[in-house]
Short mmCIF file of C-alpha atoms and ligand atoms in Angstrom, two decimals:
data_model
loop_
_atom_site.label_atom_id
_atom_site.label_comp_id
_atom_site.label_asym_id
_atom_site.label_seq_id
_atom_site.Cartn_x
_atom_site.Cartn_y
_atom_site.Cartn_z
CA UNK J 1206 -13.01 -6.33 79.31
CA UNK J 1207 -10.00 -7.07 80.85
CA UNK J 1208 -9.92 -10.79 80.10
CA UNK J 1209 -10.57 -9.67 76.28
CA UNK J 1210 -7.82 -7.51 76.09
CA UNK J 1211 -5.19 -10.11 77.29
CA UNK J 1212 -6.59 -12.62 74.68
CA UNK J 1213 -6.01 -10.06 72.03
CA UNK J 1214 -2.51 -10.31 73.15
CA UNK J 1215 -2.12 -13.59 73.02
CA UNK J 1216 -0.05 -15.19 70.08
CA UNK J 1217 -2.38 -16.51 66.95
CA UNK J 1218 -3.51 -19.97 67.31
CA UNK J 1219 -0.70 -22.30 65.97
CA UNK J 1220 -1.77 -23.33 62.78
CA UNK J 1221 -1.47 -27.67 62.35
CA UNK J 1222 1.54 -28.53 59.87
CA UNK J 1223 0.19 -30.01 57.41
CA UNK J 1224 -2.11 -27.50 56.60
CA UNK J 1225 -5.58 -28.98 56.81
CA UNK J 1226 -6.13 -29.87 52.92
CA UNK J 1227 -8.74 -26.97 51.89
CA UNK J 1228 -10.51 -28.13 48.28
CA UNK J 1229 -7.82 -27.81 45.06
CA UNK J 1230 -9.49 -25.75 42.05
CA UNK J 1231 -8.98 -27.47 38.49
CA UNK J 1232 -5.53 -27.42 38.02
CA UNK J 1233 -4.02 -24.23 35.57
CA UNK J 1234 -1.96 -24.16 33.37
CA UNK J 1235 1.01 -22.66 34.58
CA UNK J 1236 1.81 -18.68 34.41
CA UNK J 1237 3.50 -17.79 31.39
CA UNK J 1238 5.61 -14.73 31.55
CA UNK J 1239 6.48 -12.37 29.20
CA UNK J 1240 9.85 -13.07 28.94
CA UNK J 1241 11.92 -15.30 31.46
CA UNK J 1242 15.16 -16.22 31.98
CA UNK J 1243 15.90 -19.42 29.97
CA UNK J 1244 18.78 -21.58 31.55
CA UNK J 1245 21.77 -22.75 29.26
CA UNK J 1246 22.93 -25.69 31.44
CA UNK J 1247 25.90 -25.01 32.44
CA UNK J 1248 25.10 -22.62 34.92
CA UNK J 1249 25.67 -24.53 37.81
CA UNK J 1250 28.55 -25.98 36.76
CA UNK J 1251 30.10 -22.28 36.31
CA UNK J 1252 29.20 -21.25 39.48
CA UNK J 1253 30.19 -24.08 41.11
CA UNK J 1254 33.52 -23.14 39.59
CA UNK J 1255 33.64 -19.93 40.62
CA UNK J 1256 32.46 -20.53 43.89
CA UNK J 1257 35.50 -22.89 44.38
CA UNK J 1258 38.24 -20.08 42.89
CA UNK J 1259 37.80 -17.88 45.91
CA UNK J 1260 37.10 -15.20 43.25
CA UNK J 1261 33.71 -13.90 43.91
CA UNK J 1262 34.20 -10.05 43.95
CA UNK J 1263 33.81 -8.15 41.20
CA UNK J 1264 37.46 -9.09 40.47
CA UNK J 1265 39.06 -11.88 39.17
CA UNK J 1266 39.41 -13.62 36.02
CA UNK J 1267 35.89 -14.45 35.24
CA UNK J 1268 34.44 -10.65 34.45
CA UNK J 1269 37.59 -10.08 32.66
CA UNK J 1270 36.63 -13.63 31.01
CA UNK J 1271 32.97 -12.28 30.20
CA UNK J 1272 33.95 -8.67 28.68
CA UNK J 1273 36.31 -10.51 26.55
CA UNK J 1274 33.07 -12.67 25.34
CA UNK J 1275 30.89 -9.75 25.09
CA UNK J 1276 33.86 -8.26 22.81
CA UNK J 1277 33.72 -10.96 20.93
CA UNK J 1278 30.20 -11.35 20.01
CA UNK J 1279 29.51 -7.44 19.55
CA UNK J 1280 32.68 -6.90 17.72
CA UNK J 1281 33.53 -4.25 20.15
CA UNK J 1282 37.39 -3.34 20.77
CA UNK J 1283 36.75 -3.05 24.40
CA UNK J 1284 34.28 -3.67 27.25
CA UNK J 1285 33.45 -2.92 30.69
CA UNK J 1286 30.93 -5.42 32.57
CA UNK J 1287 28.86 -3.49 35.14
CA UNK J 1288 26.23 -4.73 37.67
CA UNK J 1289 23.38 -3.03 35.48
CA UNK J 1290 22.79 -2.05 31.89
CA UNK J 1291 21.17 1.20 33.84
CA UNK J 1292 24.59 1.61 35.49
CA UNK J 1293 26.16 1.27 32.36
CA UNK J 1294 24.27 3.96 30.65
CA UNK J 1295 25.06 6.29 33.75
CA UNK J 1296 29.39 5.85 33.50
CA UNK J 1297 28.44 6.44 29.63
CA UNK J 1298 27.04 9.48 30.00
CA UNK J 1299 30.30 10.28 32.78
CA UNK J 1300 32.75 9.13 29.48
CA UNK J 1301 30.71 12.04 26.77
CA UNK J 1302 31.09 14.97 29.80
CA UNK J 1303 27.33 15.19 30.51
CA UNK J 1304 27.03 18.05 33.06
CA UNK J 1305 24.25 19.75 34.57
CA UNK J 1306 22.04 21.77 32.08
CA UNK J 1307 23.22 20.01 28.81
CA UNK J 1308 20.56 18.63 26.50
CA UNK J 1309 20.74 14.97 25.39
CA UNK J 1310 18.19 14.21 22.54
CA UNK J 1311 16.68 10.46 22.70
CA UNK J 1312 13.91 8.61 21.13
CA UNK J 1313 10.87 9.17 23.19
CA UNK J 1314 9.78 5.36 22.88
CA UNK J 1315 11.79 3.49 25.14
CA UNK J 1316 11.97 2.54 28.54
CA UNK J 1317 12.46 4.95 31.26
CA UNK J 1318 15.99 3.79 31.79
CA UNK J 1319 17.81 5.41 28.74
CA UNK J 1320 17.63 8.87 30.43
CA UNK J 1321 17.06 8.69 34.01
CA UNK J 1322 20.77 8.50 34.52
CA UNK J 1323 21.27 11.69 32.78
CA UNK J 1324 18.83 13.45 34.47
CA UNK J 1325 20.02 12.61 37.73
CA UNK J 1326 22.99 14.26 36.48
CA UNK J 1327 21.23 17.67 35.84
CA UNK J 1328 20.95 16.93 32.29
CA UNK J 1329 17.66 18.26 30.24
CA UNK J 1330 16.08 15.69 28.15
CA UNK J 1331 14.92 16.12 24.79
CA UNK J 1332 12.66 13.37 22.89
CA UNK J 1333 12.14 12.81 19.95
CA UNK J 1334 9.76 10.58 17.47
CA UNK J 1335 10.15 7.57 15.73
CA UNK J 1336 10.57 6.32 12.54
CA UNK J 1337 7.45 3.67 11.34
CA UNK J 1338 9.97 1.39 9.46
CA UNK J 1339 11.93 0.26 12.24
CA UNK J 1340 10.05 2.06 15.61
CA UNK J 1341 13.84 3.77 16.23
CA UNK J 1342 14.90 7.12 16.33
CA UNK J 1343 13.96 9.00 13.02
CA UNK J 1344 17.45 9.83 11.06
CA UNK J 1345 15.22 12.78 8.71
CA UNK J 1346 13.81 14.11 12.41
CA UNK J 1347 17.00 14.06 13.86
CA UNK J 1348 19.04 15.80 10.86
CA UNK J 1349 16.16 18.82 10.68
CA UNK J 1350 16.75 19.36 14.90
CA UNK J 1351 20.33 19.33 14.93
CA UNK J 1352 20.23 21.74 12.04
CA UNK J 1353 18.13 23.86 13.91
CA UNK J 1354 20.03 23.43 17.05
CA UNK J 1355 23.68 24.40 15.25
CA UNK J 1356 22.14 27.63 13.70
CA UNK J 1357 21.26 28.30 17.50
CA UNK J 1358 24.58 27.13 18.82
CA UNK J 1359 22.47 24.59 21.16
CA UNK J 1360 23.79 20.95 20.36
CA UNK J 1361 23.11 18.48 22.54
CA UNK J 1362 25.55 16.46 24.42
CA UNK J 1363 24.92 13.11 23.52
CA UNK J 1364 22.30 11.92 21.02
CA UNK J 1365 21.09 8.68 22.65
CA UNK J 1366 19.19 6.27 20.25
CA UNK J 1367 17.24 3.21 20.99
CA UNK J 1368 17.87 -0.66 19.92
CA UNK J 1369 14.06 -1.29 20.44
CA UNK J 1370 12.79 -4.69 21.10
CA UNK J 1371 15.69 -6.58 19.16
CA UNK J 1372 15.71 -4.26 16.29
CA UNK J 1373 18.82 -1.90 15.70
CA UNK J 1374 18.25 1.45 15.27
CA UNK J 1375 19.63 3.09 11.65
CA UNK J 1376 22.92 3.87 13.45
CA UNK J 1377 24.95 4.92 9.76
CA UNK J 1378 21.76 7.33 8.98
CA UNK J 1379 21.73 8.44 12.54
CA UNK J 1380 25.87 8.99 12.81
CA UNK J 1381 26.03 10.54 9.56
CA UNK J 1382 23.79 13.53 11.17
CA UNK J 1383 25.63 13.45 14.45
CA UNK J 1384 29.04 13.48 12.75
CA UNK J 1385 28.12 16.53 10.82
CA UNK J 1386 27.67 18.76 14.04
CA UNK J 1387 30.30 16.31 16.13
CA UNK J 1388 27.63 15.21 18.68
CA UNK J 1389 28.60 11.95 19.76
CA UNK J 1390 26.29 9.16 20.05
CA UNK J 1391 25.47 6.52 23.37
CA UNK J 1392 23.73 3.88 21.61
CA UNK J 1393 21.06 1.65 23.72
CA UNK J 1394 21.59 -1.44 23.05
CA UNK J 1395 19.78 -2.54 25.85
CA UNK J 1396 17.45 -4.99 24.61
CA UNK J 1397 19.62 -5.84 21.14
CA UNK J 1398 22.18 -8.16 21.97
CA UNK J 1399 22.80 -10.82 18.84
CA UNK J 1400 20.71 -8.00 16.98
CA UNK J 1401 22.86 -6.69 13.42
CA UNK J 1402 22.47 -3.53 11.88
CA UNK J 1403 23.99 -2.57 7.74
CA UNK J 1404 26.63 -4.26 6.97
CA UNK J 1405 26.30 -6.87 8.61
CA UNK J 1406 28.05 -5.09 11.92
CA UNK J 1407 26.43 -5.72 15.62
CA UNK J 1408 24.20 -2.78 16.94
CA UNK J 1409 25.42 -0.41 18.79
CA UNK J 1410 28.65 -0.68 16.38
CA UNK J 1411 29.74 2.78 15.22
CA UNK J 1412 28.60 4.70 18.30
CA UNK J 1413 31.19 6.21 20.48
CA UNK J 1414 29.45 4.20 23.40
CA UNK J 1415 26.92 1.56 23.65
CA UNK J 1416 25.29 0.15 26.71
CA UNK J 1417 23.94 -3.43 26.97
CA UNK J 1418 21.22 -5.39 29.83
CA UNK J 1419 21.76 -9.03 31.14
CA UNK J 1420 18.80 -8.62 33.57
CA UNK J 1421 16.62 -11.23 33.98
CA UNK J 1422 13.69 -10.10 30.68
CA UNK J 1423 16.50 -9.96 28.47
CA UNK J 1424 17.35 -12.14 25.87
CA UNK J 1425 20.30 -13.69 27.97
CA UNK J 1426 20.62 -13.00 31.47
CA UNK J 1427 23.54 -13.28 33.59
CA UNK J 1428 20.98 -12.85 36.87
CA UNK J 1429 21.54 -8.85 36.30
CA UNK J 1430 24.41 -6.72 35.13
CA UNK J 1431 24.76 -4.84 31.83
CA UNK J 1432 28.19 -4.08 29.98
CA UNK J 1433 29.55 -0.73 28.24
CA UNK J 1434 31.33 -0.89 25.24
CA UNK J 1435 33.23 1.18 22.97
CA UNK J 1436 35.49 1.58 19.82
CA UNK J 1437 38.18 3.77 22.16
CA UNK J 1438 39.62 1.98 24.81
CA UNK J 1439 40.72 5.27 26.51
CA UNK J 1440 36.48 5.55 27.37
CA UNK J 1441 36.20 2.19 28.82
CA UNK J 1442 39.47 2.56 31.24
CA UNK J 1443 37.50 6.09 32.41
CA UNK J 1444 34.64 4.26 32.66
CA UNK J 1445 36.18 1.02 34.52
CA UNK J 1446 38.22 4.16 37.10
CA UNK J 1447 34.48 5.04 37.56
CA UNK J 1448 33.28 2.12 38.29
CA UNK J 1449 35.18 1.32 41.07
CA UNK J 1450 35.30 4.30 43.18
CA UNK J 1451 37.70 6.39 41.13
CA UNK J 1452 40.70 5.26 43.21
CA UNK J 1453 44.00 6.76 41.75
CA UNK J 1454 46.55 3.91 42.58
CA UNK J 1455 48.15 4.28 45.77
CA UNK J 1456 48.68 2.00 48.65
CA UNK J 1457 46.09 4.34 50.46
CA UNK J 1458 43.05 5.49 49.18
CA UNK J 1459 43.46 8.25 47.35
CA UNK J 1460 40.09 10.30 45.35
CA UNK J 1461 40.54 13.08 42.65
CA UNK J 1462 37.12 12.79 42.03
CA UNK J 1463 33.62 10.75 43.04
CA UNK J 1464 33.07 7.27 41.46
CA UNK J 1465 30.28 4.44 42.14
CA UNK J 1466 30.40 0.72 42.87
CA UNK J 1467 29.32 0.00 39.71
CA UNK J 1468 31.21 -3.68 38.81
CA UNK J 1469 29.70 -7.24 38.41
CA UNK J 1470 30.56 -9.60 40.63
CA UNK J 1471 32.03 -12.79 39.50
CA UNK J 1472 29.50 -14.67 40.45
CA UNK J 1473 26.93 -13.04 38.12
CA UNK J 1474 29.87 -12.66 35.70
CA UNK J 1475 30.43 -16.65 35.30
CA UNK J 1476 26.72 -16.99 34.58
CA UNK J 1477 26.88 -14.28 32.24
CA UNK J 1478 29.47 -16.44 30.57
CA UNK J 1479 27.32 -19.69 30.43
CA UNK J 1480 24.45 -17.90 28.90
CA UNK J 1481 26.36 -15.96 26.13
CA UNK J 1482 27.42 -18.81 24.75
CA UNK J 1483 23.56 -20.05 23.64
CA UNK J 1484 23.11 -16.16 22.05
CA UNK J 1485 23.04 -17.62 18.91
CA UNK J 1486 20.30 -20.12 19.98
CA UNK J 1487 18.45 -18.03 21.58
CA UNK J 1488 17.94 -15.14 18.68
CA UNK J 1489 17.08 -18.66 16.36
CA UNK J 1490 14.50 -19.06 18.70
CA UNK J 1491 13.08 -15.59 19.47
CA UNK J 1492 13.26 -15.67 15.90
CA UNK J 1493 10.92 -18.63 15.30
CA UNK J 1494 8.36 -17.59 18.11
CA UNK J 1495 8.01 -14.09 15.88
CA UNK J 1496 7.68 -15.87 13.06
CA UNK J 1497 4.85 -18.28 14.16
CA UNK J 1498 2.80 -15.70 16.05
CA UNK J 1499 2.92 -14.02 12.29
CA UNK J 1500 2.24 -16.94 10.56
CA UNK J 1501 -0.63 -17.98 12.91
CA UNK J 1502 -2.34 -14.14 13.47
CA UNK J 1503 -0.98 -12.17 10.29
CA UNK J 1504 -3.92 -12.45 8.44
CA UNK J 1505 -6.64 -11.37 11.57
CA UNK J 1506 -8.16 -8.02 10.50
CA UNK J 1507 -6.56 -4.70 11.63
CA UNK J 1508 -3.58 -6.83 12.91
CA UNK J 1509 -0.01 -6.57 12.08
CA UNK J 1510 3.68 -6.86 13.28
CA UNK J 1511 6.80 -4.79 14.56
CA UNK J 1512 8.40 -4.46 10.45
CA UNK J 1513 12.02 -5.59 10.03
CA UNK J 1514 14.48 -2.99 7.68
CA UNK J 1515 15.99 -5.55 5.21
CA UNK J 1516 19.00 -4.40 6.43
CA UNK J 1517 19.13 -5.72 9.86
CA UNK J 1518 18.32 -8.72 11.48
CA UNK J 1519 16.35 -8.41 14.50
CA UNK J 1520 16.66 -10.89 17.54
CA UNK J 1521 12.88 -10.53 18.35
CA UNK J 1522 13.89 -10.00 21.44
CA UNK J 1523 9.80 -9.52 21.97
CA UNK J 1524 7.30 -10.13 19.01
CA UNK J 1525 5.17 -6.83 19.45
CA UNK J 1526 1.71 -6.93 17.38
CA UNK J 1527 -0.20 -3.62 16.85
CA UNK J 1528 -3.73 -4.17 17.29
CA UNK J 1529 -5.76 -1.35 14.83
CA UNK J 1530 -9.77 -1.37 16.03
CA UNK J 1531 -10.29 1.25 12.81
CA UNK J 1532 -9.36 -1.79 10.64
CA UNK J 1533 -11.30 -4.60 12.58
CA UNK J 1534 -8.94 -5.42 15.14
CA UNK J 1535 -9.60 -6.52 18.97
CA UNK J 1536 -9.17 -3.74 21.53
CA UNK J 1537 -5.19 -3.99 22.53
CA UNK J 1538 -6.58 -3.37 25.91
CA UNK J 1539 -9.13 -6.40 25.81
CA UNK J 1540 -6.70 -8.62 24.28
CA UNK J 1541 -4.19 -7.81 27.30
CA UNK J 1542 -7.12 -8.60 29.46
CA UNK J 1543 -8.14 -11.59 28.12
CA UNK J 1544 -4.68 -13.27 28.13
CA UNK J 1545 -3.95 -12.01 31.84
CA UNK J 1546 -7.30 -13.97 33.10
CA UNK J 1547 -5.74 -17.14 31.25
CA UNK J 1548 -2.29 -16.52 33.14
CA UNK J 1549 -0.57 -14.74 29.97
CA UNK J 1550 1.65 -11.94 30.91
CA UNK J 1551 1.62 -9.47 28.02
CA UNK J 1552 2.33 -5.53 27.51
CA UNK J 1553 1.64 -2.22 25.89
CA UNK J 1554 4.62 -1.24 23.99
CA UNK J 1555 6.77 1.18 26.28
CA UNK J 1556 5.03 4.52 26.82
CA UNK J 1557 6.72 7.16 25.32
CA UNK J 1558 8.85 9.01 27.31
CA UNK J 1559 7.18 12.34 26.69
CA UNK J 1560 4.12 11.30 27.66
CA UNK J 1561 5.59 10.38 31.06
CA UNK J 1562 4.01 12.57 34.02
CA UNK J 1563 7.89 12.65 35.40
CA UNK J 1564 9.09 14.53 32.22
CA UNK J 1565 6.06 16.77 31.65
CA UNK J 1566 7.07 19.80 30.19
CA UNK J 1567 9.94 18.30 28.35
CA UNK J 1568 10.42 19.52 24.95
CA UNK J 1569 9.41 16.76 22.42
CA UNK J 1570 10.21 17.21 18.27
CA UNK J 1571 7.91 15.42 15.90
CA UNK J 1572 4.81 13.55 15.30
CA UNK J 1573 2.81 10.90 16.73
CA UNK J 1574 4.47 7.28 15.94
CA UNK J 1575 5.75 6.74 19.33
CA UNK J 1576 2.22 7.23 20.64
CA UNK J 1577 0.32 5.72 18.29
CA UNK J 1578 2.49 2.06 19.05
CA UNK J 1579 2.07 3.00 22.61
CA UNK J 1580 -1.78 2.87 21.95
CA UNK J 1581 -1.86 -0.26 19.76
CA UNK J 1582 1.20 -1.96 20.23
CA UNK J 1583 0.99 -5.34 22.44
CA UNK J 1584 4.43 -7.54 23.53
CA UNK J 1585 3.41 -10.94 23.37
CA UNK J 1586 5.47 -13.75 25.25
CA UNK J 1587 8.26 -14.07 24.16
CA UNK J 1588 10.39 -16.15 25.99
CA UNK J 1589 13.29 -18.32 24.07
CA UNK J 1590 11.86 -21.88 26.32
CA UNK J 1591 8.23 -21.11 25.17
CA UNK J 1592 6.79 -24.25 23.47
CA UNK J 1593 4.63 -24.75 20.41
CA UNK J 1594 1.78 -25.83 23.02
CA UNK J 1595 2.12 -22.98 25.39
CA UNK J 1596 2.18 -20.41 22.04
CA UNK J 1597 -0.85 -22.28 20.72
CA UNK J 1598 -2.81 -21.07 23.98
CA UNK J 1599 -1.63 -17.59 23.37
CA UNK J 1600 -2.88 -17.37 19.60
CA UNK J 1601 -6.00 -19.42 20.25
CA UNK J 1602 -6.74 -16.78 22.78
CA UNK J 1603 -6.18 -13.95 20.59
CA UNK J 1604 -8.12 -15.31 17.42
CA UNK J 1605 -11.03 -15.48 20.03
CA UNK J 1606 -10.77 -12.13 20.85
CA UNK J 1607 -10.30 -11.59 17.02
CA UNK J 1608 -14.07 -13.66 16.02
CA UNK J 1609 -15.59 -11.54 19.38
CA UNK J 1610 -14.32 -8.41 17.45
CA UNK J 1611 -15.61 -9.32 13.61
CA UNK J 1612 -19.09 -10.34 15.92
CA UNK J 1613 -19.34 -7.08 17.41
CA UNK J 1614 -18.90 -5.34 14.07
C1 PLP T 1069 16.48 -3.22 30.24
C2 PLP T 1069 16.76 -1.88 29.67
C3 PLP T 1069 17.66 -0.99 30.29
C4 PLP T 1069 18.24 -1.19 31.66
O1 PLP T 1069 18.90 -2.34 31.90
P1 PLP T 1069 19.03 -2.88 33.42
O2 PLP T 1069 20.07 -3.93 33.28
O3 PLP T 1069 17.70 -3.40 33.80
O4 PLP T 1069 19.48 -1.74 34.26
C5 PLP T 1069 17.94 0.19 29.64
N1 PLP T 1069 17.35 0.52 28.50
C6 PLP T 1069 16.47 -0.28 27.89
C7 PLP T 1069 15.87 0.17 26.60
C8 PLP T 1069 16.12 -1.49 28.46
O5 PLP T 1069 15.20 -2.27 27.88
#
């Protein structure tokens, strides 16, 4: 007994190096994810750069160098780069005043991150539906609430719309409501950078604040950090004070209030700056996976596509195809399945928000088009390095599931 209990103790046999060669199964095709980072190039070259400067803080010339290029391809007067489009969202709320116990009114589809900030702040979240055009926050819903909330005296802080999957929200419908009762707006732009809206303008455009992501799904990445931008300069230099601890300038360090350590670093920053330069590249791309998964699955029973308002143009950030089994469509779920045994990472459209266990009880204003995407909606990958070959797997997989579907019928 003894003698077994001091072998237990001994270290684990040391294993040979190399491994002893165990049988290899049939080689796979790699994993393809639903939406990687896609290198420009010049990455290395940037960092290498950088590296070499000494400036590696978030300080320095090269975030000032990558808000100025974010200002330039949003259109936006002014720009703060931040470590996360999460943090962003949080020193946005900070610039509208959000206390404790105000409302702020979003779109209930979207990911968790457009309101968690705010409710760490005490805020009460209020969500609303979507409109089946452009799967955004509904303008018509949104004009009858605030209507109802004036006559009660109960505006919300912020109204916080939703730049879903590459697709603007109708930010002039939407501000011309909000304007009328002076709510301002937070716009998340999140996953709509390169994405245009009426006019011709950049989303997010016309809100008082709107927050952008660079992490690593998005359609350019600078390896995480997010940027807030705005048409009044005054926000952003609250917002920057903020972000950096909210030190009053003194020799010592001197607080009239709490901040957070919110900046990018440079480092992130000069990759930020390699990447934004291929934008343009990267939406034609997005663009033309969209287009081919349409092109290739459009005319499967019960199956159609995210729409895009002739108004805007969308990135595609991801190409999102609702799956309807009352009109002889697969099950979304067994079309997810079958591309996850074949390595394919794909997704159900964001839950809504109010059908989140964590805001149960939440008050929630209109009908069911958030829920009914949730239930048939399916992001495909959409990654701007996918090739023809890889997307050829994807749709051969999913007219399968399509003939298994007509065969069961
Ligand atoms: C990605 C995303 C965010 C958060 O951005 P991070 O940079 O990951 O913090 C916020 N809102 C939406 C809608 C997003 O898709």
């Amino acid at each position: 007994m003894a003698r077994l209990q001091s072998a237990a103790l001994l270290p684990a046999p040391i294993v040979p190096f190399p491994a002893p060669q165990r049988p290899q199964p049939p080689r796979q095709p790699a994993p393809l994810p639903l939406s990687p980072p896609h290198l420009a190039g010049g990455e290395l070259a940037a960092l290498e750069a950088t590296l070499a400067s000494g400036w590696i803080a978030p300080a320095g010339p090269m975030p000032a160098a990558f808000e100025a290029a974010i200002a330039a391809a949003t259109g936006f007067p002014d720009v703060l780069a931040t470590a996360s489009g999460t943090a962003a969202l949080h020193l946005g709320y900070h610039c509208l005043g959000l206390e404790a116990g105000d409302e702020v009114w979003t779109a209930s589809l979207t990911f968790v991150a457009t309101i968690a900030p705010a409710v760490q702040m005490g805020a009460r979240p209020r969500f609303l539906d979507v409109d089946r055009e452009t799967w955004t926050l509904d303008p018509g819903l949104l004009e009858r609430e605030l209507a109802r909330a004036g006559r009660r005296g109960r505006l919300p802080r912020a109204v916080v719309p939703v730049d879903l999957f590459g697709q603007s929200c109708d930010l002039d419908a939407i501000r011309a409501v909000c304007d009328r009762w002076g709510v301002p707006i937070l716009c998340d732009s999140a996953e709509a950078l390169g994405a245009t809206q009426r006019g011709g303008r950049h989303a997010g455009r016309g809100a008082r604040l709107a927050a952008f992501s660079f992490n690593g799904n998005k359609i350019i990445t600078a390896g995480g950090g997010g940027a807030l931008a705005a048409e009044d300069p005054k926000l952003i230099a609250t917002a920057r004070h903020l972000a950096c601890q909210a030190k009053e300038p003194a020799a010592h360090y001197q607080h009239e209030t709490t901040g957070y350590s919110y900046g990018l670093s440079s480092i992130l920053a000069a990759i930020g700056c390699t990447q934004l330069a291929a934008l343009e590249a990267r939406v034609a791309a997005r663009r033309a996976i969209f287009a081919r998964y349409a092109e290739a699955l459009g005319g499967l029973p019960g199956l159609s596509f995210m729409p895009e308002p002739a108004w805007g143009r969308s990135t595609r950030w991801l190409s999102v195809a609702l799956f309807d089994p009352g009109r002889g469509a697969p099950d979304r779920e067994a079309v997810r399945r079958a591309l996850a045994e074949a390595g394919i990472e794909s997704r159900p459209v964001w839950k809504p928000l109010h059908l989140q266990p964590v805001f149960r009880g939440a008050p929630h204003a209109g009908g069911t088009v958030a829920a009914e995407l949730f239930e048939h909606g399916l992001c495909l990958p959409s990654g701007s390095a996918l090739t023809p070959a890889q997307q050829d797997r994807i749709i051969g997989i999913i007219q399968d599931c399509g003939r298994q579907a007509c065969g069961k019928a």
